[in-house]
Amino acid sequence: MIGNLDYSTLQHLWWLLCSVVGALFLFLNFVQGGQSLLWQVAKTGLEKDLVINSLGRKWELTFTTLVLFGGALFASFPKFYSTSFGGAYWVWILILFTFIVQAVSYEFRKKPSNLLGSSVYELFLFINGSVGILLIGAAVGTFFTGSNFELSSYNMVTWTNPLRGLEAAFSLFNLSMGLFLVFNARTLGAMYLVNDIDFSATPDMENRLRKACMVNFICSLPFLGYVLVSLLLMDGYGIVDDRGTIAMVSRKYLANLLANPWLIGLLAAGLVLVILGVFITAKSRSRAGIWFGGLGTVLVGLAVLLLPAYNNTAFYPSKADLQSSLTIFNASSSQFTLTTMTYVALTIPLVLAYVAYVWWAMNRTRLSAEELSDETY
């Protein structure tokens, strides 16, 4: 059956699979969100240790998913990978740097006689949870606003802005996308910590976390609103003929939504689930909000990542040269490669089952103050 799939179907399928991984990464950003909440919700050494050790159980999942996302894009859409990572050099270097200092912080924060002291490593965690996510959001925003690159006939990339990708953060749309992701990550972080920590020794921190969930959700709304309204009104980069010619199309992303109403359903369902998760966490004593908010974030992320790629749209448009813009048709691997990868992808359910088991094994009991002596972060 897989061998009979045509090239276009495989290209759409692999953008969908990459988008699923990207959406899961956005959910797992609760780790980064929790890190950025540390100084706001944890007032004592015990509370800080509880927060960091709770997040320390999961930080590797987030990092691994980011690497998996990059690897999937490299294998299925290598021209995009080489253009973005080779051209927008500095923005990706900074993003990776924030994740490197995150790993270092979890390793060395509690080491005896560490040179920098625990506060410096806590600052590194905050930088990863704020600056790192902001830059990732700005990078996602370029799927809609475009980037400053040109491709030669040999697919050699020339970046036309000396900031090498950092200029994305100076676009109001991209900045709004990044700030929305930051506050959404903080919202998810509060939900996760409420779910994972035993607050019998720190009841005040539970109240602060529940309040932080609502406050950060409210802070995210103006940025979400700006992004959604902009998407409905902005011109986009579309394929306008059979030769793959790219041109500006009026209200292209609105047209994409109308042509694919299931994307509207994904977006609406995701937003409703996030709102439900927020109210469950902030207005009740339930700990289940993270499951609603997490699933909602995955659905919203999936809609956002699919919108700029389907319906004959350039998912990585070039502002410097429209015809250098990348689509799922001109940026993908060969049909043979995508077919082979699809057979391998049949093992994905097994991987997800393993991840679910590991998650369950780590969360069978909530983290309590008594357990901290056995933790290492």
Short mmCIF file of C-alpha atoms in Angstrom, two decimals:
data_model
loop_
_atom_site.label_atom_id
_atom_site.label_comp_id
_atom_site.label_asym_id
_atom_site.label_seq_id
_atom_site.Cartn_x
_atom_site.Cartn_y
_atom_site.Cartn_z
CA MET A 1 0.00 0.00 0.00
CA ILE A 2 2.73 2.48 0.96
CA GLY A 3 4.62 1.68 -2.24
CA ASN A 4 1.60 2.79 -4.26
CA LEU A 5 1.45 6.29 -2.74
CA ASP A 6 2.16 9.02 -5.28
CA TYR A 7 4.87 11.62 -4.75
CA SER A 8 2.50 14.46 -3.79
CA THR A 9 0.76 12.31 -1.17
CA LEU A 10 4.10 11.38 0.36
CA GLN A 11 5.14 15.03 0.50
CA HIS A 12 1.92 16.00 2.26
CA LEU A 13 2.20 13.00 4.58
CA TRP A 14 5.73 13.85 5.66
CA TRP A 15 4.94 17.47 6.32
CA LEU A 16 2.08 16.18 8.49
CA LEU A 17 4.41 13.83 10.39
CA CYS A 18 6.98 16.59 10.92
CA SER A 19 4.20 18.90 12.10
CA VAL A 20 3.01 16.31 14.63
CA VAL A 21 6.53 16.15 16.09
CA GLY A 22 6.71 19.95 16.14
CA ALA A 23 3.33 20.19 17.87
CA LEU A 24 4.43 17.65 20.49
CA PHE A 25 7.52 19.78 21.07
CA LEU A 26 5.29 22.80 21.76
CA PHE A 27 3.43 20.75 24.38
CA LEU A 28 6.69 19.63 25.98
CA ASN A 29 7.68 23.28 26.30
CA PHE A 30 5.96 23.09 29.68
CA VAL A 31 9.49 22.31 30.88
CA GLN A 32 10.74 25.66 29.61
CA GLY A 33 7.62 27.39 30.92
CA GLY A 34 8.13 25.90 34.36
CA GLN A 35 11.76 27.02 34.36
CA SER A 36 10.75 30.61 33.61
CA LEU A 37 8.25 30.49 36.50
CA LEU A 38 10.86 29.38 39.04
CA TRP A 39 11.57 32.74 40.68
CA GLN A 40 7.89 33.71 40.59
CA VAL A 41 6.35 30.66 42.27
CA ALA A 42 9.21 29.22 44.38
CA LYS A 43 10.13 31.38 47.37
CA THR A 44 12.24 28.97 49.42
CA GLY A 45 15.08 26.58 48.72
CA LEU A 46 12.75 23.61 49.18
CA GLU A 47 10.23 25.01 46.72
CA LYS A 48 12.96 25.65 44.14
CA ASP A 49 14.25 22.11 44.52
CA LEU A 50 10.75 20.70 44.05
CA VAL A 51 10.16 22.72 40.88
CA ILE A 52 13.55 21.97 39.32
CA ASN A 53 13.50 18.27 40.18
CA SER A 54 9.96 17.93 38.86
CA LEU A 55 10.98 19.52 35.55
CA GLY A 56 14.26 17.61 35.62
CA ARG A 57 12.33 14.39 35.16
CA LYS A 58 11.15 15.59 31.72
CA TRP A 59 13.69 18.03 30.27
CA GLU A 60 15.37 15.35 28.19
CA LEU A 61 12.06 14.54 26.46
CA THR A 62 11.80 18.14 25.26
CA PHE A 63 15.39 18.22 24.02
CA THR A 64 15.04 14.84 22.30
CA THR A 65 11.84 15.93 20.58
CA LEU A 66 13.55 19.09 19.30
CA VAL A 67 16.37 16.98 17.86
CA LEU A 68 13.82 14.55 16.37
CA PHE A 69 11.97 17.47 14.76
CA GLY A 70 15.17 18.75 13.19
CA GLY A 71 16.16 15.26 12.07
CA ALA A 72 12.77 14.58 10.48
CA LEU A 73 12.96 17.87 8.56
CA PHE A 74 16.53 17.10 7.48
CA ALA A 75 15.52 13.71 6.09
CA SER A 76 12.23 14.67 4.45
CA PHE A 77 12.79 18.31 3.45
CA PRO A 78 16.58 18.69 3.17
CA LYS A 79 16.47 21.89 1.10
CA PHE A 80 14.56 23.63 3.88
CA TYR A 81 16.97 22.32 6.50
CA SER A 82 20.04 23.49 4.59
CA THR A 83 18.51 26.86 3.69
CA SER A 84 17.25 27.69 7.17
CA PHE A 85 20.08 26.30 9.27
CA GLY A 86 22.75 27.38 6.80
CA GLY A 87 21.31 30.84 6.21
CA ALA A 88 19.54 31.89 9.42
CA TYR A 89 22.69 30.89 11.23
CA TRP A 90 22.69 33.12 14.28
CA VAL A 91 19.10 32.60 15.35
CA TRP A 92 19.58 28.81 15.39
CA ILE A 93 22.92 29.11 17.17
CA LEU A 94 21.28 31.17 19.91
CA ILE A 95 18.37 28.73 20.21
CA LEU A 96 20.76 25.78 20.52
CA PHE A 97 22.91 27.71 22.99
CA THR A 98 19.91 28.20 25.31
CA PHE A 99 19.28 24.45 25.23
CA ILE A 100 22.95 23.70 25.90
CA VAL A 101 22.99 25.89 29.01
CA GLN A 102 19.76 24.18 30.09
CA ALA A 103 21.46 20.78 30.00
CA VAL A 104 24.50 22.16 31.83
CA SER A 105 22.27 23.71 34.49
CA TYR A 106 20.45 20.49 35.32
CA GLU A 107 23.78 18.69 35.53
CA PHE A 108 25.71 21.16 37.70
CA ARG A 109 23.21 23.23 39.70
CA LYS A 110 23.48 21.04 42.81
CA LYS A 111 27.04 19.85 42.37
CA PRO A 112 29.08 20.56 45.53
CA SER A 113 31.43 23.54 45.29
CA ASN A 114 30.29 24.46 41.78
CA LEU A 115 32.05 27.58 40.57
CA LEU A 116 29.06 29.67 39.48
CA GLY A 117 26.58 28.92 42.25
CA SER A 118 23.01 27.66 41.93
CA SER A 119 21.54 31.11 41.15
CA VAL A 120 23.53 31.41 37.92
CA TYR A 121 22.28 28.02 36.73
CA GLU A 122 18.74 29.06 37.63
CA LEU A 123 19.27 32.14 35.45
CA PHE A 124 20.37 29.86 32.60
CA LEU A 125 17.13 27.88 33.02
CA PHE A 126 15.14 31.12 32.86
CA ILE A 127 16.96 32.15 29.67
CA ASN A 128 16.17 28.80 28.07
CA GLY A 129 12.51 29.09 29.10
CA SER A 130 12.08 32.65 27.85
CA VAL A 131 14.63 33.69 25.20
CA GLY A 132 14.85 30.20 23.69
CA ILE A 133 11.09 29.85 23.25
CA LEU A 134 10.75 33.45 22.02
CA LEU A 135 13.29 32.80 19.25
CA ILE A 136 11.62 29.51 18.31
CA GLY A 137 8.32 31.36 17.99
CA ALA A 138 9.95 34.02 15.82
CA ALA A 139 11.39 31.27 13.61
CA VAL A 140 7.93 29.70 13.24
CA GLY A 141 6.57 33.14 12.37
CA THR A 142 8.83 33.28 9.31
CA PHE A 143 6.74 30.47 7.79
CA PHE A 144 4.17 33.22 7.23
CA THR A 145 6.17 36.45 6.97
CA GLY A 146 9.12 35.16 4.96
CA SER A 147 12.90 35.24 5.32
CA ASN A 148 15.75 37.06 3.61
CA PHE A 149 17.41 34.49 1.38
CA GLU A 150 18.16 33.72 -2.25
CA LEU A 151 18.93 30.32 -3.77
CA SER A 152 21.20 29.84 -6.75
CA SER A 153 20.58 27.31 -9.50
CA TYR A 154 22.80 24.97 -7.47
CA ASN A 155 20.70 25.58 -4.32
CA MET A 156 23.46 27.59 -2.67
CA VAL A 157 21.88 29.92 -0.12
CA THR A 158 22.72 33.61 0.18
CA TRP A 159 21.30 35.39 3.22
CA THR A 160 20.63 39.02 2.35
CA ASN A 161 20.43 40.37 5.90
CA PRO A 162 23.61 40.60 8.02
CA LEU A 163 21.72 39.51 11.15
CA ARG A 164 21.47 35.98 9.68
CA GLY A 165 18.01 35.16 10.99
CA LEU A 166 17.92 37.36 14.08
CA GLU A 167 16.00 39.95 12.08
CA ALA A 168 12.94 37.70 12.43
CA ALA A 169 12.57 38.83 16.06
CA PHE A 170 12.07 42.44 14.89
CA SER A 171 8.86 41.64 13.01
CA LEU A 172 5.74 42.42 15.06
CA PHE A 173 4.01 39.26 13.83
CA ASN A 174 7.00 37.03 14.60
CA LEU A 175 7.53 38.69 17.97
CA SER A 176 3.86 38.19 18.83
CA MET A 177 4.11 34.52 17.84
CA GLY A 178 7.15 34.14 20.08
CA LEU A 179 5.58 35.90 23.07
CA PHE A 180 2.42 33.82 22.70
CA LEU A 181 4.52 30.64 22.85
CA VAL A 182 6.41 31.95 25.89
CA PHE A 183 3.24 32.67 27.86
CA ASN A 184 1.59 29.46 26.68
CA ALA A 185 4.65 27.50 27.85
CA ARG A 186 4.40 29.23 31.23
CA THR A 187 0.71 28.34 31.40
CA LEU A 188 1.49 24.69 30.63
CA GLY A 189 4.39 24.75 33.09
CA ALA A 190 2.07 25.80 35.90
CA MET A 191 -0.41 23.06 34.92
CA TYR A 192 2.31 20.42 34.86
CA LEU A 193 3.81 21.38 38.22
CA VAL A 194 0.36 21.34 39.84
CA ASN A 195 -0.07 17.83 38.48
CA ASP A 196 3.38 16.49 39.38
CA ILE A 197 4.27 17.87 42.83
CA ASP A 198 3.01 16.76 46.23
CA PHE A 199 2.29 20.07 47.97
CA SER A 200 1.72 18.70 51.47
CA ALA A 201 4.88 20.51 52.67
CA THR A 202 4.44 23.58 50.43
CA PRO A 203 0.71 24.44 50.14
CA ASP A 204 1.39 28.10 49.37
CA MET A 205 3.31 27.18 46.22
CA GLU A 206 0.31 25.28 44.88
CA ASN A 207 -1.83 28.40 45.22
CA ARG A 208 0.82 30.50 43.48
CA LEU A 209 1.03 28.01 40.61
CA ARG A 210 -2.73 27.91 40.12
CA LYS A 211 -2.81 31.71 40.04
CA ALA A 212 0.16 31.83 37.65
CA CYS A 213 -1.68 29.53 35.26
CA MET A 214 -4.54 32.01 34.83
CA VAL A 215 -2.32 35.11 34.82
CA ASN A 216 -0.04 33.79 32.08
CA PHE A 217 -2.97 32.58 30.01
CA ILE A 218 -4.48 36.07 30.15
CA CYS A 219 -1.10 37.55 29.18
CA SER A 220 -0.98 35.26 26.13
CA LEU A 221 -4.35 36.39 24.76
CA PRO A 222 -3.33 39.75 23.19
CA PHE A 223 -0.49 38.08 21.30
CA LEU A 224 -2.69 35.17 20.23
CA GLY A 225 -5.37 37.61 19.07
CA TYR A 226 -2.88 39.62 17.03
CA VAL A 227 -1.49 36.48 15.37
CA LEU A 228 -4.95 35.13 14.47
CA VAL A 229 -6.25 38.43 13.09
CA SER A 230 -3.04 38.93 11.11
CA LEU A 231 -3.33 35.45 9.60
CA LEU A 232 -6.86 36.21 8.42
CA LEU A 233 -5.87 39.51 6.81
CA MET A 234 -2.29 39.10 5.58
CA ASP A 235 -1.20 38.27 2.06
CA GLY A 236 0.62 35.01 1.59
CA TYR A 237 3.00 33.25 -0.77
CA GLY A 238 1.18 30.88 -3.10
CA ILE A 239 1.89 28.63 -6.08
CA VAL A 240 -0.03 30.19 -8.97
CA ASP A 241 0.64 27.84 -11.91
CA ASP A 242 1.72 24.31 -12.83
CA ARG A 243 5.36 25.40 -13.14
CA GLY A 244 5.51 26.21 -9.42
CA THR A 245 5.70 29.98 -9.84
CA ILE A 246 5.39 31.80 -6.51
CA ALA A 247 3.41 35.04 -6.22
CA MET A 248 1.82 37.10 -3.49
CA VAL A 249 -1.80 36.04 -3.00
CA SER A 250 -4.30 38.25 -1.19
CA ARG A 251 -5.42 36.76 2.15
CA LYS A 252 -3.81 33.45 1.28
CA TYR A 253 -3.98 31.96 4.79
CA LEU A 254 -7.67 32.78 5.12
CA ALA A 255 -8.16 31.00 1.80
CA ASN A 256 -6.20 28.03 3.16
CA LEU A 257 -8.50 27.83 6.18
CA LEU A 258 -11.61 28.00 4.03
CA ALA A 259 -10.22 25.35 1.68
CA ASN A 260 -9.37 23.09 4.63
CA PRO A 261 -12.13 23.59 7.22
CA TRP A 262 -10.69 20.76 9.30
CA LEU A 263 -7.83 23.13 10.13
CA ILE A 264 -10.40 25.51 11.61
CA GLY A 265 -11.72 22.56 13.62
CA LEU A 266 -8.24 21.70 14.90
CA LEU A 267 -7.58 25.31 15.89
CA ALA A 268 -10.95 25.80 17.59
CA ALA A 269 -10.82 22.48 19.44
CA GLY A 270 -7.28 23.20 20.59
CA LEU A 271 -8.14 26.64 21.94
CA VAL A 272 -11.20 25.28 23.76
CA LEU A 273 -9.12 22.53 25.38
CA VAL A 274 -6.44 25.00 26.50
CA ILE A 275 -9.10 27.25 28.03
CA LEU A 276 -10.65 24.24 29.75
CA GLY A 277 -7.25 23.21 31.13
CA VAL A 278 -6.67 26.72 32.47
CA PHE A 279 -9.99 26.86 34.29
CA ILE A 280 -9.61 23.33 35.67
CA THR A 281 -6.22 24.32 37.10
CA ALA A 282 -7.00 27.85 38.27
CA LYS A 283 -10.60 27.54 39.44
CA SER A 284 -10.72 24.06 40.98
CA ARG A 285 -8.50 21.80 43.05
CA SER A 286 -8.15 19.28 40.22
CA ARG A 287 -4.70 18.36 38.94
CA ALA A 288 -5.85 17.22 35.49
CA GLY A 289 -5.56 20.55 33.66
CA ILE A 290 -2.27 19.66 31.95
CA TRP A 291 -3.90 16.89 29.91
CA PHE A 292 -6.50 19.25 28.46
CA GLY A 293 -4.04 22.10 27.99
CA GLY A 294 -1.40 19.79 26.54
CA LEU A 295 -3.73 18.19 23.99
CA GLY A 296 -5.08 21.62 23.10
CA THR A 297 -1.57 22.94 22.51
CA VAL A 298 -0.79 20.00 20.23
CA LEU A 299 -3.91 20.68 18.14
CA VAL A 300 -3.20 24.42 17.90
CA GLY A 301 0.44 23.74 17.01
CA LEU A 302 -0.60 21.24 14.36
CA ALA A 303 -2.97 23.75 12.75
CA VAL A 304 -0.32 26.49 12.79
CA LEU A 305 2.32 24.26 11.18
CA LEU A 306 0.02 22.81 8.51
CA LEU A 307 -1.54 26.13 7.49
CA PRO A 308 1.51 27.59 5.66
CA ALA A 309 2.32 24.38 3.77
CA TYR A 310 -0.90 22.92 2.40
CA ASN A 311 -3.12 24.23 -0.42
CA ASN A 312 -0.23 25.16 -2.74
CA THR A 313 1.51 27.49 -0.29
CA ALA A 314 5.19 28.26 0.21
CA PHE A 315 5.98 27.19 3.78
CA TYR A 316 9.37 28.94 3.80
CA PRO A 317 8.91 32.03 1.65
CA SER A 318 11.69 34.31 0.51
CA LYS A 319 11.17 38.04 0.77
CA ALA A 320 14.35 38.66 -1.24
CA ASP A 321 13.43 36.46 -4.21
CA LEU A 322 9.93 35.02 -4.47
CA GLN A 323 11.05 32.19 -6.76
CA SER A 324 13.53 30.98 -4.14
CA SER A 325 10.62 30.26 -1.78
CA LEU A 326 10.34 26.67 -0.59
CA THR A 327 7.25 24.49 -0.87
CA ILE A 328 6.68 20.89 0.12
CA PHE A 329 7.07 20.08 -3.59
CA ASN A 330 10.45 21.67 -4.33
CA ALA A 331 12.08 21.14 -0.92
CA SER A 332 11.40 17.46 -0.28
CA SER A 333 13.53 14.36 -0.63
CA SER A 334 13.03 11.98 -3.53
CA GLN A 335 9.99 9.73 -3.82
CA PHE A 336 12.15 6.69 -3.08
CA THR A 337 13.52 8.29 0.12
CA LEU A 338 10.08 9.35 1.35
CA THR A 339 8.64 5.90 0.59
CA THR A 340 11.44 4.17 2.51
CA MET A 341 11.02 6.58 5.42
CA THR A 342 7.29 5.86 5.49
CA TYR A 343 7.94 2.16 6.03
CA VAL A 344 10.28 3.04 8.90
CA ALA A 345 7.63 5.42 10.30
CA LEU A 346 5.37 2.43 10.93
CA THR A 347 7.39 1.93 14.13
CA ILE A 348 6.28 5.34 15.47
CA PRO A 349 3.41 3.85 17.56
CA LEU A 350 5.95 1.64 19.34
CA VAL A 351 8.13 4.65 20.12
CA LEU A 352 5.13 6.60 21.41
CA ALA A 353 4.08 3.63 23.54
CA TYR A 354 7.58 3.51 25.04
CA VAL A 355 7.51 7.25 25.78
CA ALA A 356 4.08 6.88 27.40
CA TYR A 357 5.37 4.02 29.56
CA VAL A 358 8.45 5.99 30.64
CA TRP A 359 6.22 8.97 31.48
CA TRP A 360 3.92 6.75 33.52
CA ALA A 361 6.86 5.11 35.32
CA MET A 362 8.32 8.50 36.29
CA ASN A 363 4.95 9.87 37.42
CA ARG A 364 3.53 6.95 39.37
CA THR A 365 3.97 9.02 42.51
CA ARG A 366 4.05 12.79 42.83
CA LEU A 367 7.34 14.37 43.80
CA SER A 368 7.41 15.13 47.52
CA ALA A 369 9.87 16.89 49.80
CA GLU A 370 10.86 13.52 51.26
CA GLU A 371 12.01 12.27 47.85
CA LEU A 372 14.37 15.15 47.14
CA SER A 373 17.31 13.40 48.78
CA ASP A 374 17.13 10.82 45.98
CA GLU A 375 17.01 13.44 43.20
CA THR A 376 20.06 14.93 41.51
CA TYR A 377 19.03 18.32 40.07
#
